[in-house]
């Protein structure tokens, strides 16, 4: 008879051996589910002592049915898909994995922005059509050292990104109401207001967490403020960018192109997604990766180890190293 039951709400890893290797020695049975949307999770995991969560949305309604649960552990940084307040009200702590992909997301964002700045996808399309001319750029290519790189949000990923691209000579600006001008200056970054960032940046990169404040932080008004020769990059939650407004911006020429790591509907949290659900996927100046900014072999292994060890600590009556507090 197992001492604990640990359910993994959903996972896209090839197996759950890492989690089992960490949790079975303390008497836990680790059970993998594929409840991707979170619907019906409480019924499937009614006797859970712990839940490890990937994409499943865990609502107050679900939490109130989990009578034995002590911890909900996120595979990842963001906790917008778990009702943290409800969890603590019901005696359940929440943990995350805050540091595992700081390089990967920064590197992915840099890759997308450099791809756009250097017109790579547009040149590639023309070459495949049989044209071999530098004049085939979609928009004139600026020198990087003459360009402004704008960061919306200046957390750990943005700071890492700024450090890496500084060597290319960009004038790096950032908007973040929670980070001081002096702190940004220590990294060679200028603090500006959002309006200034949008109006002056060659690249606008959205790196905020998803909150009520950042929902559609890039909307029609913001896109109209951007330079006509600018590019938009997004590697944060899909709902930070209004996709209907972005479609208008890309089809009406408000900006040149955009590259996102997730559209607004966030397909990995849906059961039956198709590209037909979002008109952005009909455009040749919109590029998207399937929520892979965080991915590398090393980051995935680290994430799984940390999440499982957070659960282990709670089940053993210890304080987990990556506790998420209500209101954060």
PDB file of N, CA, C and O in Angstrom, residues 256-301:
ATOM      1  N   UNK A 256       6.217  45.282 -39.754  1.00  0.00           N
ATOM      2  CA  UNK A 256       6.673  44.411 -40.849  1.00  0.00           C
ATOM      3  C   UNK A 256       6.272  42.959 -40.622  1.00  0.00           C
ATOM      4  O   UNK A 256       5.718  42.298 -41.513  1.00  0.00           O
ATOM      5  N   UNK A 257       6.561  42.448 -39.423  1.00  0.00           N
ATOM      6  CA  UNK A 257       6.343  41.011 -39.181  1.00  0.00           C
ATOM      7  C   UNK A 257       6.336  40.756 -37.682  1.00  0.00           C
ATOM      8  O   UNK A 257       6.720  41.621 -36.875  1.00  0.00           O
ATOM      9  N   UNK A 258       5.916  39.541 -37.323  1.00  0.00           N
ATOM     10  CA  UNK A 258       5.893  39.137 -35.918  1.00  0.00           C
ATOM     11  C   UNK A 258       6.272  37.672 -35.805  1.00  0.00           C
ATOM     12  O   UNK A 258       5.989  36.868 -36.700  1.00  0.00           O
ATOM     13  N   UNK A 259       6.918  37.336 -34.696  1.00  0.00           N
ATOM     14  CA  UNK A 259       7.270  35.945 -34.391  1.00  0.00           C
ATOM     15  C   UNK A 259       6.918  35.679 -32.934  1.00  0.00           C
ATOM     16  O   UNK A 259       7.427  36.356 -32.041  1.00  0.00           O
ATOM     17  N   UNK A 260       6.054  34.701 -32.716  1.00  0.00           N
ATOM     18  CA  UNK A 260       5.589  34.373 -31.369  1.00  0.00           C
ATOM     19  C   UNK A 260       5.911  32.924 -31.033  1.00  0.00           C
ATOM     20  O   UNK A 260       6.020  32.080 -31.919  1.00  0.00           O
ATOM     21  N   UNK A 261       6.011  32.654 -29.739  1.00  0.00           N
ATOM     22  CA  UNK A 261       6.192  31.277 -29.291  1.00  0.00           C
ATOM     23  C   UNK A 261       4.863  30.644 -28.896  1.00  0.00           C
ATOM     24  O   UNK A 261       4.830  29.469 -28.543  1.00  0.00           O
ATOM     25  N   UNK A 262       3.788  31.400 -28.978  1.00  0.00           N
ATOM     26  CA  UNK A 262       2.470  30.887 -28.634  1.00  0.00           C
ATOM     27  C   UNK A 262       1.426  31.882 -29.120  1.00  0.00           C
ATOM     28  O   UNK A 262       1.532  33.068 -28.816  1.00  0.00           O
ATOM     29  N   UNK A 263       0.412  31.428 -29.854  1.00  0.00           N
ATOM     30  CA  UNK A 263      -0.692  32.320 -30.180  1.00  0.00           C
ATOM     31  C   UNK A 263      -1.598  32.485 -28.964  1.00  0.00           C
ATOM     32  O   UNK A 263      -1.432  31.798 -27.946  1.00  0.00           O
ATOM     33  N   UNK A 264      -2.554  33.369 -29.089  1.00  0.00           N
ATOM     34  CA  UNK A 264      -3.391  33.714 -27.933  1.00  0.00           C
ATOM     35  C   UNK A 264      -4.194  32.537 -27.395  1.00  0.00           C
ATOM     36  O   UNK A 264      -4.409  32.423 -26.187  1.00  0.00           O
ATOM     37  N   UNK A 265      -4.622  31.639 -28.276  1.00  0.00           N
ATOM     38  CA  UNK A 265      -5.458  30.528 -27.818  1.00  0.00           C
ATOM     39  C   UNK A 265      -4.672  29.443 -27.092  1.00  0.00           C
ATOM     40  O   UNK A 265      -5.250  28.541 -26.493  1.00  0.00           O
ATOM     41  N   UNK A 266      -3.336  29.496 -27.134  1.00  0.00           N
ATOM     42  CA  UNK A 266      -2.466  28.556 -26.421  1.00  0.00           C
ATOM     43  C   UNK A 266      -2.843  27.094 -26.728  1.00  0.00           C
ATOM     44  O   UNK A 266      -3.420  26.391 -25.894  1.00  0.00           O
ATOM     45  N   UNK A 267      -2.507  26.611 -27.933  1.00  0.00           N
ATOM     46  CA  UNK A 267      -2.954  25.287 -28.380  1.00  0.00           C
ATOM     47  C   UNK A 267      -2.595  24.130 -27.465  1.00  0.00           C
ATOM     48  O   UNK A 267      -3.327  23.137 -27.403  1.00  0.00           O
ATOM     49  N   UNK A 268      -1.458  24.228 -26.742  1.00  0.00           N
ATOM     50  CA  UNK A 268      -1.046  23.087 -25.923  1.00  0.00           C
ATOM     51  C   UNK A 268      -2.025  22.835 -24.780  1.00  0.00           C
ATOM     52  O   UNK A 268      -1.992  21.763 -24.165  1.00  0.00           O
ATOM     53  N   UNK A 269      -2.906  23.821 -24.488  1.00  0.00           N
ATOM     54  CA  UNK A 269      -3.891  23.645 -23.418  1.00  0.00           C
ATOM     55  C   UNK A 269      -5.263  23.268 -23.973  1.00  0.00           C
ATOM     56  O   UNK A 269      -6.239  23.226 -23.235  1.00  0.00           O
ATOM     57  N   UNK A 270      -5.322  23.022 -25.284  1.00  0.00           N
ATOM     58  CA  UNK A 270      -6.588  22.699 -25.939  1.00  0.00           C
ATOM     59  C   UNK A 270      -6.596  21.239 -26.384  1.00  0.00           C
ATOM     60  O   UNK A 270      -5.548  20.635 -26.571  1.00  0.00           O
ATOM     61  N   UNK A 271      -7.788  20.710 -26.587  1.00  0.00           N
ATOM     62  CA  UNK A 271      -7.897  19.323 -27.006  1.00  0.00           C
ATOM     63  C   UNK A 271      -7.811  19.114 -28.501  1.00  0.00           C
ATOM     64  O   UNK A 271      -7.212  18.152 -28.966  1.00  0.00           O
ATOM     65  N   UNK A 272      -8.412  20.019 -29.279  1.00  0.00           N
ATOM     66  CA  UNK A 272      -8.519  19.803 -30.730  1.00  0.00           C
ATOM     67  C   UNK A 272      -8.192  21.081 -31.484  1.00  0.00           C
ATOM     68  O   UNK A 272      -9.034  21.633 -32.197  1.00  0.00           O
ATOM     69  N   UNK A 273      -6.964  21.538 -31.364  1.00  0.00           N
ATOM     70  CA  UNK A 273      -6.553  22.776 -32.029  1.00  0.00           C
ATOM     71  C   UNK A 273      -6.222  22.526 -33.491  1.00  0.00           C
ATOM     72  O   UNK A 273      -5.651  21.491 -33.844  1.00  0.00           O
ATOM     73  N   UNK A 274      -6.566  23.505 -34.336  1.00  0.00           N
ATOM     74  CA  UNK A 274      -6.085  23.524 -35.716  1.00  0.00           C
ATOM     75  C   UNK A 274      -5.692  24.961 -36.052  1.00  0.00           C
ATOM     76  O   UNK A 274      -6.245  25.912 -35.470  1.00  0.00           O
ATOM     77  N   UNK A 275      -4.791  25.181 -37.016  1.00  0.00           N
ATOM     78  CA  UNK A 275      -4.398  26.535 -37.400  1.00  0.00           C
ATOM     79  C   UNK A 275      -5.556  27.371 -37.920  1.00  0.00           C
ATOM     80  O   UNK A 275      -5.498  28.604 -37.882  1.00  0.00           O
ATOM     81  N   UNK A 276      -6.616  26.707 -38.406  1.00  0.00           N
ATOM     82  CA  UNK A 276      -7.772  27.435 -38.936  1.00  0.00           C
ATOM     83  C   UNK A 276      -8.473  28.263 -37.866  1.00  0.00           C
ATOM     84  O   UNK A 276      -9.259  29.167 -38.184  1.00  0.00           O
ATOM     85  N   UNK A 277      -8.184  27.998 -36.600  1.00  0.00           N
ATOM     86  CA  UNK A 277      -8.808  28.749 -35.508  1.00  0.00           C
ATOM     87  C   UNK A 277      -8.252  30.159 -35.375  1.00  0.00           C
ATOM     88  O   UNK A 277      -8.846  30.980 -34.672  1.00  0.00           O
ATOM     89  N   UNK A 278      -7.113  30.430 -35.991  1.00  0.00           N
ATOM     90  CA  UNK A 278      -6.475  31.736 -35.833  1.00  0.00           C
ATOM     91  C   UNK A 278      -6.001  32.232 -37.198  1.00  0.00           C
ATOM     92  O   UNK A 278      -5.126  31.623 -37.811  1.00  0.00           O
ATOM     93  N   UNK A 279      -6.548  33.348 -37.699  1.00  0.00           N
ATOM     94  CA  UNK A 279      -6.183  33.823 -39.039  1.00  0.00           C
ATOM     95  C   UNK A 279      -4.727  34.239 -39.186  1.00  0.00           C
ATOM     96  O   UNK A 279      -4.229  34.361 -40.307  1.00  0.00           O
ATOM     97  N   UNK A 280      -4.017  34.430 -38.085  1.00  0.00           N
ATOM     98  CA  UNK A 280      -2.593  34.754 -38.189  1.00  0.00           C
ATOM     99  C   UNK A 280      -1.832  33.697 -38.980  1.00  0.00           C
ATOM    100  O   UNK A 280      -0.853  34.006 -39.673  1.00  0.00           O
ATOM    101  N   UNK A 281      -2.298  32.450 -38.916  1.00  0.00           N
ATOM    102  CA  UNK A 281      -1.577  31.366 -39.570  1.00  0.00           C
ATOM    103  C   UNK A 281      -1.755  31.355 -41.083  1.00  0.00           C
ATOM    104  O   UNK A 281      -1.184  30.508 -41.771  1.00  0.00           O
ATOM    105  N   UNK A 282      -2.529  32.293 -41.602  1.00  0.00           N
ATOM    106  CA  UNK A 282      -2.649  32.424 -43.054  1.00  0.00           C
ATOM    107  C   UNK A 282      -1.647  33.419 -43.626  1.00  0.00           C
ATOM    108  O   UNK A 282      -1.555  33.569 -44.848  1.00  0.00           O
ATOM    109  N   UNK A 283      -0.882  34.099 -42.766  1.00  0.00           N
ATOM    110  CA  UNK A 283      -0.021  35.190 -43.204  1.00  0.00           C
ATOM    111  C   UNK A 283       1.420  34.742 -43.401  1.00  0.00           C
ATOM    112  O   UNK A 283       1.936  33.920 -42.639  1.00  0.00           O
ATOM    113  N   UNK A 284       2.093  35.338 -44.399  1.00  0.00           N
ATOM    114  CA  UNK A 284       3.493  34.992 -44.650  1.00  0.00           C
ATOM    115  C   UNK A 284       4.459  35.875 -43.865  1.00  0.00           C
ATOM    116  O   UNK A 284       5.673  35.701 -43.965  1.00  0.00           O
ATOM    117  N   UNK A 285       3.926  36.809 -43.080  1.00  0.00           N
ATOM    118  CA  UNK A 285       4.787  37.629 -42.216  1.00  0.00           C
ATOM    119  C   UNK A 285       4.490  37.381 -40.744  1.00  0.00           C
ATOM    120  O   UNK A 285       4.800  38.205 -39.884  1.00  0.00           O
ATOM    121  N   UNK A 286       3.897  36.227 -40.465  1.00  0.00           N
ATOM    122  CA  UNK A 286       3.691  35.786 -39.084  1.00  0.00           C
ATOM    123  C   UNK A 286       4.375  34.436 -38.918  1.00  0.00           C
ATOM    124  O   UNK A 286       4.188  33.519 -39.721  1.00  0.00           O
ATOM    125  N   UNK A 287       5.162  34.315 -37.852  1.00  0.00           N
ATOM    126  CA  UNK A 287       5.926  33.091 -37.598  1.00  0.00           C
ATOM    127  C   UNK A 287       5.648  32.628 -36.172  1.00  0.00           C
ATOM    128  O   UNK A 287       5.487  33.446 -35.262  1.00  0.00           O
ATOM    129  N   UNK A 288       5.585  31.319 -35.993  1.00  0.00           N
ATOM    130  CA  UNK A 288       5.214  30.804 -34.680  1.00  0.00           C
ATOM    131  C   UNK A 288       5.941  29.494 -34.396  1.00  0.00           C
ATOM    132  O   UNK A 288       6.053  28.630 -35.276  1.00  0.00           O
ATOM    133  N   UNK A 289       6.433  29.361 -33.181  1.00  0.00           N
ATOM    134  CA  UNK A 289       6.983  28.089 -32.722  1.00  0.00           C
ATOM    135  C   UNK A 289       6.013  27.500 -31.695  1.00  0.00           C
ATOM    136  O   UNK A 289       5.299  28.238 -31.009  1.00  0.00           O
ATOM    137  N   UNK A 290       5.941  26.181 -31.556  1.00  0.00           N
ATOM    138  CA  UNK A 290       4.908  25.537 -30.742  1.00  0.00           C
ATOM    139  C   UNK A 290       5.226  25.517 -29.246  1.00  0.00           C
ATOM    140  O   UNK A 290       5.364  24.453 -28.636  1.00  0.00           O
ATOM    141  N   UNK A 291       5.315  26.722 -28.673  1.00  0.00           N
ATOM    142  CA  UNK A 291       5.605  26.866 -27.237  1.00  0.00           C
ATOM    143  C   UNK A 291       6.871  26.099 -26.864  1.00  0.00           C
ATOM    144  O   UNK A 291       6.896  25.274 -25.956  1.00  0.00           O
ATOM    145  N   UNK A 292       7.944  26.398 -27.592  1.00  0.00           N
ATOM    146  CA  UNK A 292       9.197  25.667 -27.405  1.00  0.00           C
ATOM    147  C   UNK A 292      10.338  26.543 -26.909  1.00  0.00           C
ATOM    148  O   UNK A 292      11.485  26.075 -26.856  1.00  0.00           O
ATOM    149  N   UNK A 293      10.060  27.792 -26.548  1.00  0.00           N
ATOM    150  CA  UNK A 293      11.145  28.682 -26.127  1.00  0.00           C
ATOM    151  C   UNK A 293      11.919  28.106 -24.939  1.00  0.00           C
ATOM    152  O   UNK A 293      13.126  28.326 -24.817  1.00  0.00           O
ATOM    153  N   UNK A 294      11.252  27.357 -24.091  1.00  0.00           N
ATOM    154  CA  UNK A 294      11.875  26.828 -22.876  1.00  0.00           C
ATOM    155  C   UNK A 294      12.623  25.516 -23.109  1.00  0.00           C
ATOM    156  O   UNK A 294      13.277  24.995 -22.199  1.00  0.00           O
ATOM    157  N   UNK A 295      12.547  24.982 -24.315  1.00  0.00           N
ATOM    158  CA  UNK A 295      12.957  23.594 -24.543  1.00  0.00           C
ATOM    159  C   UNK A 295      14.445  23.439 -24.840  1.00  0.00           C
ATOM    160  O   UNK A 295      15.012  24.133 -25.687  1.00  0.00           O
ATOM    161  N   UNK A 296      15.073  22.544 -24.125  1.00  0.00           N
ATOM    162  CA  UNK A 296      16.346  21.914 -24.464  1.00  0.00           C
ATOM    163  C   UNK A 296      16.373  20.626 -23.656  1.00  0.00           C
ATOM    164  O   UNK A 296      15.591  20.466 -22.700  1.00  0.00           O
ATOM    165  N   UNK A 297      17.237  19.719 -24.000  1.00  0.00           N
ATOM    166  CA  UNK A 297      17.329  18.467 -23.237  1.00  0.00           C
ATOM    167  C   UNK A 297      17.632  18.776 -21.771  1.00  0.00           C
ATOM    168  O   UNK A 297      17.005  18.234 -20.856  1.00  0.00           O
ATOM    169  N   UNK A 298      18.562  19.693 -21.555  1.00  0.00           N
ATOM    170  CA  UNK A 298      18.948  20.024 -20.188  1.00  0.00           C
ATOM    171  C   UNK A 298      17.844  20.697 -19.407  1.00  0.00           C
ATOM    172  O   UNK A 298      17.622  20.384 -18.228  1.00  0.00           O
ATOM    173  N   UNK A 299      17.113  21.626 -20.047  1.00  0.00           N
ATOM    174  CA  UNK A 299      16.068  22.351 -19.316  1.00  0.00           C
ATOM    175  C   UNK A 299      14.907  21.432 -18.952  1.00  0.00           C
ATOM    176  O   UNK A 299      14.349  21.529 -17.849  1.00  0.00           O
ATOM    177  N   UNK A 300      14.542  20.527 -19.849  1.00  0.00           N
ATOM    178  CA  UNK A 300      13.439  19.610 -19.558  1.00  0.00           C
ATOM    179  C   UNK A 300      13.785  18.686 -18.394  1.00  0.00           C
ATOM    180  O   UNK A 300      12.958  18.463 -17.492  1.00  0.00           O
ATOM    181  N   UNK A 301      14.993  18.157 -18.386  1.00  0.00           N
ATOM    182  CA  UNK A 301      15.404  17.288 -17.279  1.00  0.00           C
ATOM    183  C   UNK A 301      15.451  18.045 -15.965  1.00  0.00           C
ATOM    184  O   UNK A 301      15.013  17.540 -14.925  1.00  0.00           O
TER     185      UNK A 301
END
